[in-house]
Structure formats: structure tokens, C-alpha cells
Coordinates of C-alpha atoms in Angstrom, one line a residue:
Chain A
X1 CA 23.2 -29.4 17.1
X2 CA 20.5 -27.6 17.6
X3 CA 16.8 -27.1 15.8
X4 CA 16.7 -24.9 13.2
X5 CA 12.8 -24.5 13.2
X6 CA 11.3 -25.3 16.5
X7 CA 7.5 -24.2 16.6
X8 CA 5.1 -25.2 19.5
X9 CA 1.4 -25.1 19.8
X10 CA 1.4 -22.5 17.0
X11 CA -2.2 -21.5 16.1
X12 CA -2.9 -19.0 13.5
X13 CA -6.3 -17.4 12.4
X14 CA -8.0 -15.6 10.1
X15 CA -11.3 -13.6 10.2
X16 CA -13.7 -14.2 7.3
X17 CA -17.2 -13.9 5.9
X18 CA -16.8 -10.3 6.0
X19 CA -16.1 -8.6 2.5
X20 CA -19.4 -7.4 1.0
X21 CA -19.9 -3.9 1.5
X22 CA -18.1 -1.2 2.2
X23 CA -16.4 -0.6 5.4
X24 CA -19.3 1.7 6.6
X25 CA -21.8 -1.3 6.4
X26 CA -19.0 -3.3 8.0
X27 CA -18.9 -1.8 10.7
X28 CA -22.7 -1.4 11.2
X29 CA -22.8 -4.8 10.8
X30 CA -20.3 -5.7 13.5
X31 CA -21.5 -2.9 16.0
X32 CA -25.0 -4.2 15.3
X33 CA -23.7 -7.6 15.9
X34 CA -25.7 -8.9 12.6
X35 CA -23.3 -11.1 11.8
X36 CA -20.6 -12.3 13.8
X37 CA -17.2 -12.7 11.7
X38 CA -16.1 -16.7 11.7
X39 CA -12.6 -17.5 12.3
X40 CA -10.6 -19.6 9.9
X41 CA -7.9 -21.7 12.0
X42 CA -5.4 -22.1 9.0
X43 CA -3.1 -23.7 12.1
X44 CA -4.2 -25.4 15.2
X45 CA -1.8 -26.3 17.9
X46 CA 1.2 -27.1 15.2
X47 CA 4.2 -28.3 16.3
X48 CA 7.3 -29.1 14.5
X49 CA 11.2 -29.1 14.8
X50 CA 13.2 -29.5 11.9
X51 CA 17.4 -30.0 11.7
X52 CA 19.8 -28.4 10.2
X53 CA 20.7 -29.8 6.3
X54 CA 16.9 -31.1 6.8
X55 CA 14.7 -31.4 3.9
X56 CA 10.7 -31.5 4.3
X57 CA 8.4 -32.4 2.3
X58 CA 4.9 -30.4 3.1
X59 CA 1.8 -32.3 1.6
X60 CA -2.0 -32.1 2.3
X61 CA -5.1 -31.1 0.3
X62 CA -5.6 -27.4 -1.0
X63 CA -6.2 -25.4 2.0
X64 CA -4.6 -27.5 5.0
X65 CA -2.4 -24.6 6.3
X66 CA 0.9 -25.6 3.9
X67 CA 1.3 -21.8 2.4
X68 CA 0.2 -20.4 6.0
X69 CA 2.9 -22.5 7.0
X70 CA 5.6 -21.6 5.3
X71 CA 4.5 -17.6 5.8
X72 CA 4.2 -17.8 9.5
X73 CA 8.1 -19.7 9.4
X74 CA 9.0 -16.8 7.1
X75 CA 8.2 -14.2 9.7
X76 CA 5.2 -13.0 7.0
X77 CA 2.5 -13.7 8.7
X78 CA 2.0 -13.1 12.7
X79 CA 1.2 -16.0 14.7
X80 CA -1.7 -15.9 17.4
X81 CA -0.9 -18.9 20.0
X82 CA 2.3 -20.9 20.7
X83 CA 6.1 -20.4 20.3
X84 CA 8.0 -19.7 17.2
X85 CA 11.5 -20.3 17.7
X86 CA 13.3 -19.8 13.6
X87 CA 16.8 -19.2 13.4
X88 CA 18.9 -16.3 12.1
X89 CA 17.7 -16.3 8.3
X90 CA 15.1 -17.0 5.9
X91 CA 14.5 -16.9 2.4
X92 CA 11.0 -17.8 1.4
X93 CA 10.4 -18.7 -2.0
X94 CA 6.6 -18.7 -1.6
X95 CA 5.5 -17.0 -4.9
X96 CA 6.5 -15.7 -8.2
X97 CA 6.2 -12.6 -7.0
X98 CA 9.0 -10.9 -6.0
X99 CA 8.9 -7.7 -6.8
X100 CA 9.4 -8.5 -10.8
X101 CA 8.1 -5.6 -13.0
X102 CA 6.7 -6.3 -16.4
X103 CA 8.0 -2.7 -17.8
X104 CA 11.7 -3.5 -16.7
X105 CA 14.4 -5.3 -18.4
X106 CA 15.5 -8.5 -17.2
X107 CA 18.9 -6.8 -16.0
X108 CA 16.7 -4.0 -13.8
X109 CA 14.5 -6.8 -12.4
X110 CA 17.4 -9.0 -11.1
X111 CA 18.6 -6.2 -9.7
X112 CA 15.2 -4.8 -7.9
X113 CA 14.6 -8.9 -6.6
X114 CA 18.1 -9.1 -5.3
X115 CA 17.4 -6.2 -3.3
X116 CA 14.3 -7.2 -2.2
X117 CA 16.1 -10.6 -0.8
X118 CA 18.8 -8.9 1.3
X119 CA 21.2 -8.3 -1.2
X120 CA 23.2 -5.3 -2.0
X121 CA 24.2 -4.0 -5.4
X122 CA 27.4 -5.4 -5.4
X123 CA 26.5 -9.0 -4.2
X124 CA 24.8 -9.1 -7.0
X125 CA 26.6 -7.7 -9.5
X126 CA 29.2 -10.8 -8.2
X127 CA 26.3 -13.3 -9.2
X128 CA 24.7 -11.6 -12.3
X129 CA 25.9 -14.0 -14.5
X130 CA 25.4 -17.3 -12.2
X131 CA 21.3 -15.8 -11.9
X132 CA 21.3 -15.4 -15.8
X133 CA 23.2 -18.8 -16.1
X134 CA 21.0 -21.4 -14.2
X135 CA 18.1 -19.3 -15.3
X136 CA 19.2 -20.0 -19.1
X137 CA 18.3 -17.0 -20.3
X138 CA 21.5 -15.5 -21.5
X139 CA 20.2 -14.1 -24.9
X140 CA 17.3 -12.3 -23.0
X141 CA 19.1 -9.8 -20.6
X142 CA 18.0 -6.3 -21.8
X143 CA 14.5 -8.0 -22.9
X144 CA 11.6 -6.1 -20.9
X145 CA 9.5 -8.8 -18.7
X146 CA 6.3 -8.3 -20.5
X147 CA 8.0 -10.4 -23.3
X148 CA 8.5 -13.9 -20.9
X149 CA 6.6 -16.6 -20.6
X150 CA 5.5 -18.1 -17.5
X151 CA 8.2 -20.7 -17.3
X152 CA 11.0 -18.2 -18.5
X153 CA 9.5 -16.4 -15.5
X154 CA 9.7 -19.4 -13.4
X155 CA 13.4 -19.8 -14.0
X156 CA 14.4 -16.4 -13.5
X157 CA 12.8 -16.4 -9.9
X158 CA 14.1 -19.5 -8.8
X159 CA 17.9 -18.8 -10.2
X160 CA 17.3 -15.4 -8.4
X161 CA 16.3 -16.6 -5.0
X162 CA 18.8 -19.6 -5.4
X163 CA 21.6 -17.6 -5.9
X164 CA 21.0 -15.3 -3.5
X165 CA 21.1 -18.1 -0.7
X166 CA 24.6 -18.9 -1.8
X167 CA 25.2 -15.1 -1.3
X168 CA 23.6 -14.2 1.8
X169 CA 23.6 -17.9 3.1
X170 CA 20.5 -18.0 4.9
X171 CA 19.5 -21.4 7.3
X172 CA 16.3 -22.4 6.1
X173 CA 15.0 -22.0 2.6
X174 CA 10.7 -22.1 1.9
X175 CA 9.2 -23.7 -1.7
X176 CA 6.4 -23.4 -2.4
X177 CA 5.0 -25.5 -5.7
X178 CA 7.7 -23.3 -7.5
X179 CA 8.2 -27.2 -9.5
X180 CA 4.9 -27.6 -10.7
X181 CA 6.1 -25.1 -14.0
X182 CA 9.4 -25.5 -16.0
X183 CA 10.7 -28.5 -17.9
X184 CA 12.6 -31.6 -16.5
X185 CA 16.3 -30.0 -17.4
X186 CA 14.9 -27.1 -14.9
X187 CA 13.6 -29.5 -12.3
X188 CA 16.9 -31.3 -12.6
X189 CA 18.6 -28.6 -12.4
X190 CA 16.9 -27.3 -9.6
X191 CA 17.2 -30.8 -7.9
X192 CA 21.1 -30.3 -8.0
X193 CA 21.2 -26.7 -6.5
X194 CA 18.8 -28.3 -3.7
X195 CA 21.0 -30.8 -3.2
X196 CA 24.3 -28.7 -2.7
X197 CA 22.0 -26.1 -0.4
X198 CA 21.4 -29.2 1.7
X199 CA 25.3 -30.2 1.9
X200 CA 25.9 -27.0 3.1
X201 CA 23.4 -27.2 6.1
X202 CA 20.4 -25.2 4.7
X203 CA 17.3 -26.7 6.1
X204 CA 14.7 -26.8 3.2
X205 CA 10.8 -26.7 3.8
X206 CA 9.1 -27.3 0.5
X207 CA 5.2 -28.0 -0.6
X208 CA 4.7 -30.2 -3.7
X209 CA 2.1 -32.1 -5.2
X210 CA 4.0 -34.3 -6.9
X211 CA 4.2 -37.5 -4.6
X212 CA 6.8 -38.8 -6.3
X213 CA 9.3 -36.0 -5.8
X214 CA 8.0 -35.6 -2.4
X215 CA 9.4 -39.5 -1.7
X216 CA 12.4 -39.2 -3.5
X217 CA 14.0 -35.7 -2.3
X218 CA 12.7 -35.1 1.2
X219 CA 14.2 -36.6 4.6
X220 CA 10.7 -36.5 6.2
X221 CA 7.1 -35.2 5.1
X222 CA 4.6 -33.6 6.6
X223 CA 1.1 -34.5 6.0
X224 CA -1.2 -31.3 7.0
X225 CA -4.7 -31.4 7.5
X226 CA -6.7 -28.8 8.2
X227 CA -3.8 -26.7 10.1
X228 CA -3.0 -29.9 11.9
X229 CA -0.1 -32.6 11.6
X230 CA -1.6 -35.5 10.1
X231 CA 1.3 -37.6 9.8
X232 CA 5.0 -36.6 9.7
X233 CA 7.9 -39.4 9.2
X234 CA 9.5 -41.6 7.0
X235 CA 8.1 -40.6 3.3
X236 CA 7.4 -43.7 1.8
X237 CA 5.1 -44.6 4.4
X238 CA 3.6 -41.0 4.8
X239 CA 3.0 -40.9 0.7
X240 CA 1.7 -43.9 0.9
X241 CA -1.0 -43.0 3.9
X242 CA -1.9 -39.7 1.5
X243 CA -2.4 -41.8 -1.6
X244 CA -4.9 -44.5 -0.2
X245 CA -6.6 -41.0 1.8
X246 CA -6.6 -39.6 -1.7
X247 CA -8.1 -42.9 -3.2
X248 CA -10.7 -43.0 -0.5
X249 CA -11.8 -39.4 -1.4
X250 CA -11.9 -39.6 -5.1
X251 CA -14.2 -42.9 -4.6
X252 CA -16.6 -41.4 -2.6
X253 CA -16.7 -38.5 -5.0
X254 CA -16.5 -35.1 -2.2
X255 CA -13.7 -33.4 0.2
X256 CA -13.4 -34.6 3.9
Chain B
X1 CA 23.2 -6.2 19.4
X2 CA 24.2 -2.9 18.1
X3 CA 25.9 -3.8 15.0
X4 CA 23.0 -5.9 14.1
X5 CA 20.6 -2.9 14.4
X6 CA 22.7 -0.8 11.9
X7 CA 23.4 -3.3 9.8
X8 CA 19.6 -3.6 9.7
X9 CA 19.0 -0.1 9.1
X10 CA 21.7 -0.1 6.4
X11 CA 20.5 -2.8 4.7
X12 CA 17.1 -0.8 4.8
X13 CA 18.3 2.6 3.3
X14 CA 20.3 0.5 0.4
X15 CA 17.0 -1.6 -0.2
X16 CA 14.9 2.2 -0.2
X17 CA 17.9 3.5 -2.3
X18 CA 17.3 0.7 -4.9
X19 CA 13.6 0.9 -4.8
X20 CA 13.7 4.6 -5.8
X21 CA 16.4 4.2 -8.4
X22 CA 13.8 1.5 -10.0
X23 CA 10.5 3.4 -9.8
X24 CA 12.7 6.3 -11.4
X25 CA 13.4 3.8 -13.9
X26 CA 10.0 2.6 -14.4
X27 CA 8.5 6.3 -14.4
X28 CA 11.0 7.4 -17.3
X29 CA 11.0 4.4 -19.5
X30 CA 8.6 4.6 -22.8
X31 CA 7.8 8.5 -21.6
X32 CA 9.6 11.1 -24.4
X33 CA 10.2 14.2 -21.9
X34 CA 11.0 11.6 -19.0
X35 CA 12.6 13.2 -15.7
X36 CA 11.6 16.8 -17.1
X37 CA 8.2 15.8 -16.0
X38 CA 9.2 16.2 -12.2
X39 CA 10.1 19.8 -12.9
X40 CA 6.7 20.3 -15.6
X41 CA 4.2 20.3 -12.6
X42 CA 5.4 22.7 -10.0
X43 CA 7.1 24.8 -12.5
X44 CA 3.8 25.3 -14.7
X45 CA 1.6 26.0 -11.2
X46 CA 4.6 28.6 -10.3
X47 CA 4.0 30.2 -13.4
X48 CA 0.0 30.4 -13.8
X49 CA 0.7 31.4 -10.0
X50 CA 3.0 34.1 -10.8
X51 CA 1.1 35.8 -13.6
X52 CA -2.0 35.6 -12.0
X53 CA -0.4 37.3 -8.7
X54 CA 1.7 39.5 -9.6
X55 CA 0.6 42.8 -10.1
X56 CA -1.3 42.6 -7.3
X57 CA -0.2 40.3 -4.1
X58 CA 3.7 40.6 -5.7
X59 CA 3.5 44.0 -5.3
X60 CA 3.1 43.6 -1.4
X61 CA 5.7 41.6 -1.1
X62 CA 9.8 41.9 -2.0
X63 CA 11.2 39.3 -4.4
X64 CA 7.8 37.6 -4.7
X65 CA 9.1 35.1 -7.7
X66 CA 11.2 33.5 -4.7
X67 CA 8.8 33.6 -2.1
X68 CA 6.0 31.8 -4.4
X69 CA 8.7 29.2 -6.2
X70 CA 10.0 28.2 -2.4
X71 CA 6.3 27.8 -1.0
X72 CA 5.5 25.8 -3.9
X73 CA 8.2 23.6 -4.5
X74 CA 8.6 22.7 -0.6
X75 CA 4.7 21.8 -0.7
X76 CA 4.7 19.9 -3.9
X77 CA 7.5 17.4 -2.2
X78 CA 5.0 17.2 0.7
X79 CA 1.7 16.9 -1.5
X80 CA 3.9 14.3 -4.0
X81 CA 5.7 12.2 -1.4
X82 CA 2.2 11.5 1.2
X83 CA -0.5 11.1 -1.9
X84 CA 2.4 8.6 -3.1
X85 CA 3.0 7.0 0.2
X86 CA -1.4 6.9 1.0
X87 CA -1.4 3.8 -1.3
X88 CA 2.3 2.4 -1.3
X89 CA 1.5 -0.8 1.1
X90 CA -1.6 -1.5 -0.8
X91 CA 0.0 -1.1 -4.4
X92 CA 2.4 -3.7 -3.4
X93 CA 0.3 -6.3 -1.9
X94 CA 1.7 -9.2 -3.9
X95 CA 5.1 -8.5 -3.2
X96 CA 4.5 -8.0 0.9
X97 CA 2.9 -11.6 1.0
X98 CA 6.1 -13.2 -0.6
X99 CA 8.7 -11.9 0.9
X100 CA 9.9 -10.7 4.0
X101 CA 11.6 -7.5 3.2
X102 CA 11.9 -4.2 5.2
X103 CA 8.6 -2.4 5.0
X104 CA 9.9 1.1 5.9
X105 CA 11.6 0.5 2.8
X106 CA 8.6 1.1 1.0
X107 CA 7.9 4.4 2.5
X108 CA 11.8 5.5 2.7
X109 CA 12.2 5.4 -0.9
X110 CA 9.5 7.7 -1.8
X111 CA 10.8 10.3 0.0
X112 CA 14.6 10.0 -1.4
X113 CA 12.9 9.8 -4.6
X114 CA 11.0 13.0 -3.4
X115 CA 14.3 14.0 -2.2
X116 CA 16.1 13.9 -5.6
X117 CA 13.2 15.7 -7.5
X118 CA 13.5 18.5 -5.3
X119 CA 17.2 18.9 -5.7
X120 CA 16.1 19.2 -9.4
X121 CA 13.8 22.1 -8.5
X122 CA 16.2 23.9 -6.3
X123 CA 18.3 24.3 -9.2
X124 CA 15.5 26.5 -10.8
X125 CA 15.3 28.3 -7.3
X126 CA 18.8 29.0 -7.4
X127 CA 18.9 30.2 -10.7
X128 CA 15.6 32.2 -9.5
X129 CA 17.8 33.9 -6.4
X130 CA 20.9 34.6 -8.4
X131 CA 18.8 36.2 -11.2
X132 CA 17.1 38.4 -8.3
X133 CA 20.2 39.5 -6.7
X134 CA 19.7 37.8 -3.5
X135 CA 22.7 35.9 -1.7
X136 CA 24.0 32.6 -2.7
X137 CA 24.6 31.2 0.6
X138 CA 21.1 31.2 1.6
X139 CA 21.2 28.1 -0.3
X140 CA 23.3 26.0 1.8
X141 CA 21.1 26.7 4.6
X142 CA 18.4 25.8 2.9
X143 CA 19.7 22.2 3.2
X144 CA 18.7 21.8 6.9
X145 CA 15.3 22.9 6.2
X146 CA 15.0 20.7 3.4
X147 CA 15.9 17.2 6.1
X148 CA 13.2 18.6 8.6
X149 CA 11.0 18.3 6.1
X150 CA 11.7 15.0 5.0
X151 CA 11.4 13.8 8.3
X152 CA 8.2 15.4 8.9
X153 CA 7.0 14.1 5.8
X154 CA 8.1 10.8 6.1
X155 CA 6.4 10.7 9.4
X156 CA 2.8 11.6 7.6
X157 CA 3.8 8.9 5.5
X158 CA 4.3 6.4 7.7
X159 CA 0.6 7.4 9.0
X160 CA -1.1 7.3 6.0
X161 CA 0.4 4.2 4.2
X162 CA -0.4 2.2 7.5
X163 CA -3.8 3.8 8.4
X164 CA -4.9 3.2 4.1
X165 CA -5.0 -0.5 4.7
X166 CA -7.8 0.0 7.6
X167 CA -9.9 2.5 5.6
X168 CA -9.3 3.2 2.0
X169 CA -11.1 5.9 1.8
X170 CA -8.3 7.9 3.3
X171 CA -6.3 8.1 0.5
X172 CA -9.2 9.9 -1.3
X173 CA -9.9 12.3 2.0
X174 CA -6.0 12.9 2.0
X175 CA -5.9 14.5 -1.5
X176 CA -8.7 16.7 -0.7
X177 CA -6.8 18.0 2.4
X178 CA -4.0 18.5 0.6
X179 CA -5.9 20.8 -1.6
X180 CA -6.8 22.5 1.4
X181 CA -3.8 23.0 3.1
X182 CA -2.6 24.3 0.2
X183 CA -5.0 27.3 0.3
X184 CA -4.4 27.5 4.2
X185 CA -1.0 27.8 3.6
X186 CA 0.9 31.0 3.0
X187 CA 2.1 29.9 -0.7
X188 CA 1.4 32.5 -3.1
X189 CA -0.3 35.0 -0.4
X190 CA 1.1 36.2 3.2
X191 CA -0.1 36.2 6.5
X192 CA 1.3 39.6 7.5
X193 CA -0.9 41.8 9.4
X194 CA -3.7 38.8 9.3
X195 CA -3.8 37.9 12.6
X196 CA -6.5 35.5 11.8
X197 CA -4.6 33.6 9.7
X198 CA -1.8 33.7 11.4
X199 CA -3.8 32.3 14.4
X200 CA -5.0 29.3 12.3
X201 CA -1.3 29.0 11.0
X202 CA 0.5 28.4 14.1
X203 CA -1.0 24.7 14.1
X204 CA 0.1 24.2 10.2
X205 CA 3.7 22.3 10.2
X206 CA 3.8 23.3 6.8
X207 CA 3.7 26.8 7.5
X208 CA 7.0 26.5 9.5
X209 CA 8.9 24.5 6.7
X210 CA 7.8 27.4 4.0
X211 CA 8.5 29.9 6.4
X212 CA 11.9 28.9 7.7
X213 CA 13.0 28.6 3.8
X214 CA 12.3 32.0 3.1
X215 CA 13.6 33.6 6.4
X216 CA 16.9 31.6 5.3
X217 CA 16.7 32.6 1.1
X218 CA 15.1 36.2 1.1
X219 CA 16.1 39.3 3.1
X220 CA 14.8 38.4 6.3
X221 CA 14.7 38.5 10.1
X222 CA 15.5 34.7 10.7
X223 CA 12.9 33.7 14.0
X224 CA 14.0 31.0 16.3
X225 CA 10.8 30.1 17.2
X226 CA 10.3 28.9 13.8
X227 CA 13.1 26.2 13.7
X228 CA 12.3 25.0 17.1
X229 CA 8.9 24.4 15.6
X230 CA 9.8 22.6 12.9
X231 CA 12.1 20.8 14.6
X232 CA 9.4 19.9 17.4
X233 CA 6.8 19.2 14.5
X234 CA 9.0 17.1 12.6
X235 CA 10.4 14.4 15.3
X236 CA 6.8 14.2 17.0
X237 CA 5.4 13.2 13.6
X238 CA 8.2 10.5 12.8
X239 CA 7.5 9.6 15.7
X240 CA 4.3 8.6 15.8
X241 CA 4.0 7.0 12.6
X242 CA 7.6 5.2 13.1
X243 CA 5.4 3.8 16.5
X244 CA 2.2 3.4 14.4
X245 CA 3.9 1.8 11.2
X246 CA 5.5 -0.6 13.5
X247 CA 2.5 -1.6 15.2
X248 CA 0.7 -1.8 12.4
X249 CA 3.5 -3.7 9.7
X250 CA 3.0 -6.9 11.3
X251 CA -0.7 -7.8 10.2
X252 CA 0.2 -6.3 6.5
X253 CA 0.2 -9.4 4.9
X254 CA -3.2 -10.6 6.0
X255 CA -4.9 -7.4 5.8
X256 CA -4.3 -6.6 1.8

């Protein structure tokens, strides 16, 4: 069978230092050469292949590359070096923001995200009440959004995105941190759905900070550092690596 | 191959379809007079317009009610749909980080929004041209007019949404040359016997659309020149900003 994901030598940048100002003074500023923008690798030569029915767990310190990541797989961000080689579909669950509009009902929004996520009207009118279901907001359909909290919020965008990969049946589905809010009948809940997504061949790429889920629901993990592979392999072993580097760090009081 | 591409552009148009159905949705909900605000603006300017003209520029030219209404209503649906469009990518910054949607979408659905607004209009105009005695038909042909200038205008769209994340001060510069070419344009004046203006006017698209309309609604020698105009106008502008929009779609996500 072949990879799902297959990237090589992918590098991807980002120009910063530069947002003081308006553009005019930009612009002197560059033409002037005053101050020479600094580039941000947020990848470096990354490689990585992941299977079909694979599930990854991504870990690494705030700002190793996990998000830019999952965006450049996603097809969100473009790379600058190296080969990106992603199968037919994605469906990137990177943020809470899918298109969700406070002023709407919950019935309008479900609609809007589905359509956002590839779906049309009538896929999701099929899988209106499985969203509303997992989601467990049944009482709160014609409620406006403003009203939610966060992890009512949470829910809704998660059952949304989950059930529109049973709908549109995508390869390879991108989590970002979407755990870290909800309760533990969400997070068992969302376990379960993960686990049938995997069954059915979906290749799942997910960043967590909890070390624990990481070990117990991921096939391999991926240790990035600063846009480079640190470590990628068995996950006891690769948790295990992170939590002594952790250690380390919090003894000597400072970032590496 | 083929199939893929249609399906892609299908999937597209129902996404632009939703889009405008929700931002309908969003623009009527908690507002008492609701979609009778979309006729309120042109219809007031028509009238102040009207009064203020007609004794004296009405009585230079026949069925003057019909030939300010048209130029008015066809330039609000440009003015509406590109001031709209000048900030669409940037409004939705969140959303275009998250998920990989269509981003012609964005655009797209302004103008059918645009689109059905108008149609709400055109039932004052033919109200307007029934009430003056002038024939029905003209109506129908009308129709053709009308899809030039949503192609033109989605062009300039295209333009401006993906040149406003590069310098944000167009979206200001645009609504002052809207202003402008509404002056410059023949709305609630004419160009006959001017041949000044009629100099400066062979360069206005707009001029064309407006013209063509009344040629087809009033009493008129219809001029093929005209149509070929538009027609040219329109499909170099989509053009250019389908080939600009494209270009420039990619590096979305890092830029806002």
C-alpha cells in the first residue's frame, strides 16, 4: 500500500520583524535596506511518510513547527523547498474556527461549517442529527452561538468536522489540541469516533500536550523541534525522551 | 481529469451559493425592515436624484425616470459588490487559516448575493417601464446585460480582494473612486453632444453596461459596438483577476 503523506526535505519560512509602521515606512525601510527582514524557518528539511489507518502523535515545545505542520499537509500554507506528496483528501481540524458565526443559530452554523468542509446541503441535512447527537446539544438547536460556551463550542466543531469525514470520507484527518477543552465523556467520546476513523483507513495527524494520550492512542510520535524531527518512533520511548528533555528544561529554569 | 474540474467548480458555486444565503441571513436577523434595506439605498438616491433633476436635465432626455433608475441600480450592484469584495479575504482571516476551502468562494458569493438584490430592484424598474408605457420585452434582454456585468464585476473583485491584503489602503482609495466614477459616469446626466465626455467615456466599462441597458429598455438605436465592448471589457477583467487571484490565493494564509 502506498504512503498516504509522503513529504521530503520540506522547508517552510516566514518573514518577520517587520510590523511597525505603516506600509509606506515599510517599504522605505526595505528599499533603504535599514533593516533586513529575518526569516523564521518554522520547517527545515522535514521529512515524513505516514500509512494509511496511521495515527501520529505530533509533540514538541510551543513553536517547533507542529501547527505549520499540519497547515502545510492541509494544503493551507505553501511550502518553499522539498516535495509534498498528500493524497486525495484532507480535512484539517486545526482550529475552532470554522466559519462559526456568533449571530447565527446553531442549525444555520452547522449548515455554513458543513459547507465550508466540502459538503453539500443535502449531505448534511443526512447527518444533522448525528452532528447535533455526538455534539450533545440536542436542546440547543435554534439557540444563537453567542449563547455557548467554549466547550459547547468545542463539541459542536469537532461532531461537525467528524461527521463530515464519515460523509465526504477524506484519507487523512489534522488535530490540532482540539482535546485540551471538553470533559472526559467528550474525550471518550471522541476517542471512539477516532478509533472507527482509523478502522476505516483514515490516517490521523494530531498535536496534543497531553503525554499520556499521546502514548496511549498514537501508532508513532513525532517529536518536533524547531521545524526539525527530533525523534519519531515507538511512543513510549519517544514520551519518555520528551519528558526527561522537559525535566532538564524546567531544572535549569529557561527554553533551549 | 475533466469531471474532477467540474465537480470542483460545482462544489465551488454550491459553497458561494451557501455563503450568500448565510450573510443574507446574518444581514436580516435582529434588523426590523430586513431585506427592504437592499431596495432603501438606491431607491432613496433615485429619488433625491430624480427631484433634483428633473425639471431641468429630465427635460432633455425622454423617459428620464428609466434612464436614471437603470444607471443607478446597475452602478450600485458594481459600487456594492467591489467595496464588499475590497475587504472579503481580510474579514475572514480566521476562517482562511483553518480550513482549506475554495477561496473564489468568497468573492463568488458576493456577487450572487449582489445578483439577487438586483433582481429585487428590477422589479421596481419594471414596474417603472410599464408605468411609462415602454415595452415589456426590453426586460428579458436586459438579462444578458445584467451576466456581463457580473462578470466584469466579479473580475474587479477578484483584483481588489487579492491586491487589499498587499496594501490596505486600497480599500479606502477604492471607495473614493467609486465616488468618482459615479460622477464620470452618465447616471443621472448624458453625454450627448459632449464630445469631451464622451472621449473620456470610451475607457469607462461602466459606461457600456449603463449604456447597453438603456439602448435595450428605452426607445433606442441598439449599437453593436457597445456589446462588443462590454463583452471585451468584461472577459479581460475576469481574466485578469481570475489570473491574479490565483496567483495571489496561495500565500493568503500567511499574509493576513
Amino acid at each position: 500500500m502506498s504512503d498516504y503523506i509522503k513529504l521530503e526535505n520540506v522547508s517552510k519560512k516566514f518573514k518577520i520583524g517587520h510590523s511597525n509602521g505603516t506600509l509606506l515606512f515599510e517599504l522605505l525601510a526595505t528599499v533603504s535596506r535599514q533593516r533586513p527582514r529575518e526569516i523564521f524557518w518554522a520547517l527545515k528539511n522535514f521529512s515524513l511518510s505516514a500509512y494509511p489507518g496511521e495515527a501520529i502523535g505530533i509533540i514538541g515545545l510551543n513553536g517547533a513547527g507542529k501547527t505549520t505542520l499540519l497547515k502545510v499537509i492541509a494544503g493551507i500554507y505553501e511550502i518553499d523547498g522539498g516535495s509534498l506528496l498528500v493524497s486525495r483528501s484532507v480535512m484539517p481540524l486545526i482550529s475552532l474556527d470554522i466559519g462559526l458565526v456568533e449571530r447565527l443559530t446553531m442549525r444555520d452554523n452547522i449548515y455554513l461549517a458543513g459547507s465550508l468542509l466540502g459538503l453539500s446541503r443535502n449531505q448534511i441535512s443526512q447527518c444533522f442529527d448525528q452532528i447535533v447527537d455526538l455534539a450533545e446539544l440536542g436542546g440547543f438547536i435554534d439557540c444563537k452561538l453567542c449563547q455557548f460556551s467554549s466547550g459547547m463550542r468545542t463539541r459542536l466543531v469537532f461532531s461537525i468536522v467528524i461527521n463530515s469525514v464519515k460523509i465526504s470520507q477524506p484519507e487523512i484527518l489534522l488535530i490540532d489540541e482540539i482535546f485540551a477543552v471538553g470533559d472526559g465523556i467528550f474525550k471518550q467520546k471522541s476517542i471512539s469516533e477516532m478509533k472507527k476513523l482509523k478502522k476505516n483507513n483514515v490516517t490521523i495527524l494530531f498535536v496534543a500536550h497531553d503525554l499520556e494520550f499521546i502514548k496511549d492512542h498514537s501508532d508513532r510520535v513525532l517529536w518536533l523541534d524547531r521545524g526539525q524531527v527530533r525523534e519519531l518512533g515507538e511512543p513510549s520511548v519517544v514520551v519518555t525522551h520528551y519528558q526527561k528533555f522537559l525535566e532538564d528544561n524546567i531544572n535549569h529554569g529557561q527554553r533551549q | 481529469m475533466m469531471l474532477s474540474f467540474f465537480n470542483k467548480i460545482k462544489k465551488c458555486l454550491n459553497l458561494s451559493f451557501e455563503l450568500a444565503r448565510i450573510s443574507f441571513k446574518i444581514r436580516n436577523e435582529g434588523s426590523f425592515l430586513g431585506l427592504a434595506w437592499y431596495l432603501l439605498n438606491p431607491l432613496a438616491a433615485f429619488g433625491l436624484l430624480l427631484f433634483l433633476f428633473f425639471d431641468n436635465l429630465g427635460s432633455q432626455i425622454d423617459y428620464y425616470p428609466v434612464y436614471l433608475l437603470v444607471g443607478v441600480i446597475i452602478f450600485n450592484f458594481f459600487q456594492q459588490a467591489t467595496t464588499e469584495s475590497s475587504l472579503a479575504v481580510i474579514d475572514n482571516a480566521a476562517l482562511i487559516r483553518s480550513v482549506n476551502f475554495p477561496r473564489e468562494a468568497l468573492i463568488i458569493s458576493i456577487i450572487f448575493k449582489n445578483i439577487f438584490s438586483h433582481l429585487l430592484e428590477l422589479v421596481i424598474l419594471i414596474v417603472l417601464v410599464m408605468a411609462m408605457g415602454l415595452p415589456f420585452v426590453g426586460i428579458i434582454y436586459y438579462l444578458p446585460v445584467l451576466l456581463l456585468l457580473a462578470i466584469f464585476t466579479l473580475g474587479v473583485c477578484f483584483i481588489l480582494s487579492s491586491l487589499t491584503i498587499y496594501c490596505l489602503d486600497l480599500a479606502n482609495i477604492w471607495n473614493f473612486f467609486c465616488r468618482l466614477l459615479w460622477l464620470g459616469t452618465p447616471i443621472f446626466y448624458t453625454v450627448v453632444d459632449q464630445p469631451r465626455l464622451i472621449m473620456v467615456n470610451r475607457f469607462n466599462p461602466m459606461y457600456y453596461f449603463v449604456s447597453l441597458a438603456r439602448q435595450i429598455l428605452m426607445p433606442l438605436r441598439l449599437e453593436i459596438g457597445y456589446g462588443v465592448a462590454a463583452i471585451f471589457y468584461s472577459l479581460v477583467c475576469l481574466m485578469i483577476g481570475w489570473f491574479l487571484f490565483n496567483r495571489l490565493k496561495r500565500k493568503f494564509a500567511e499574509r493576513i
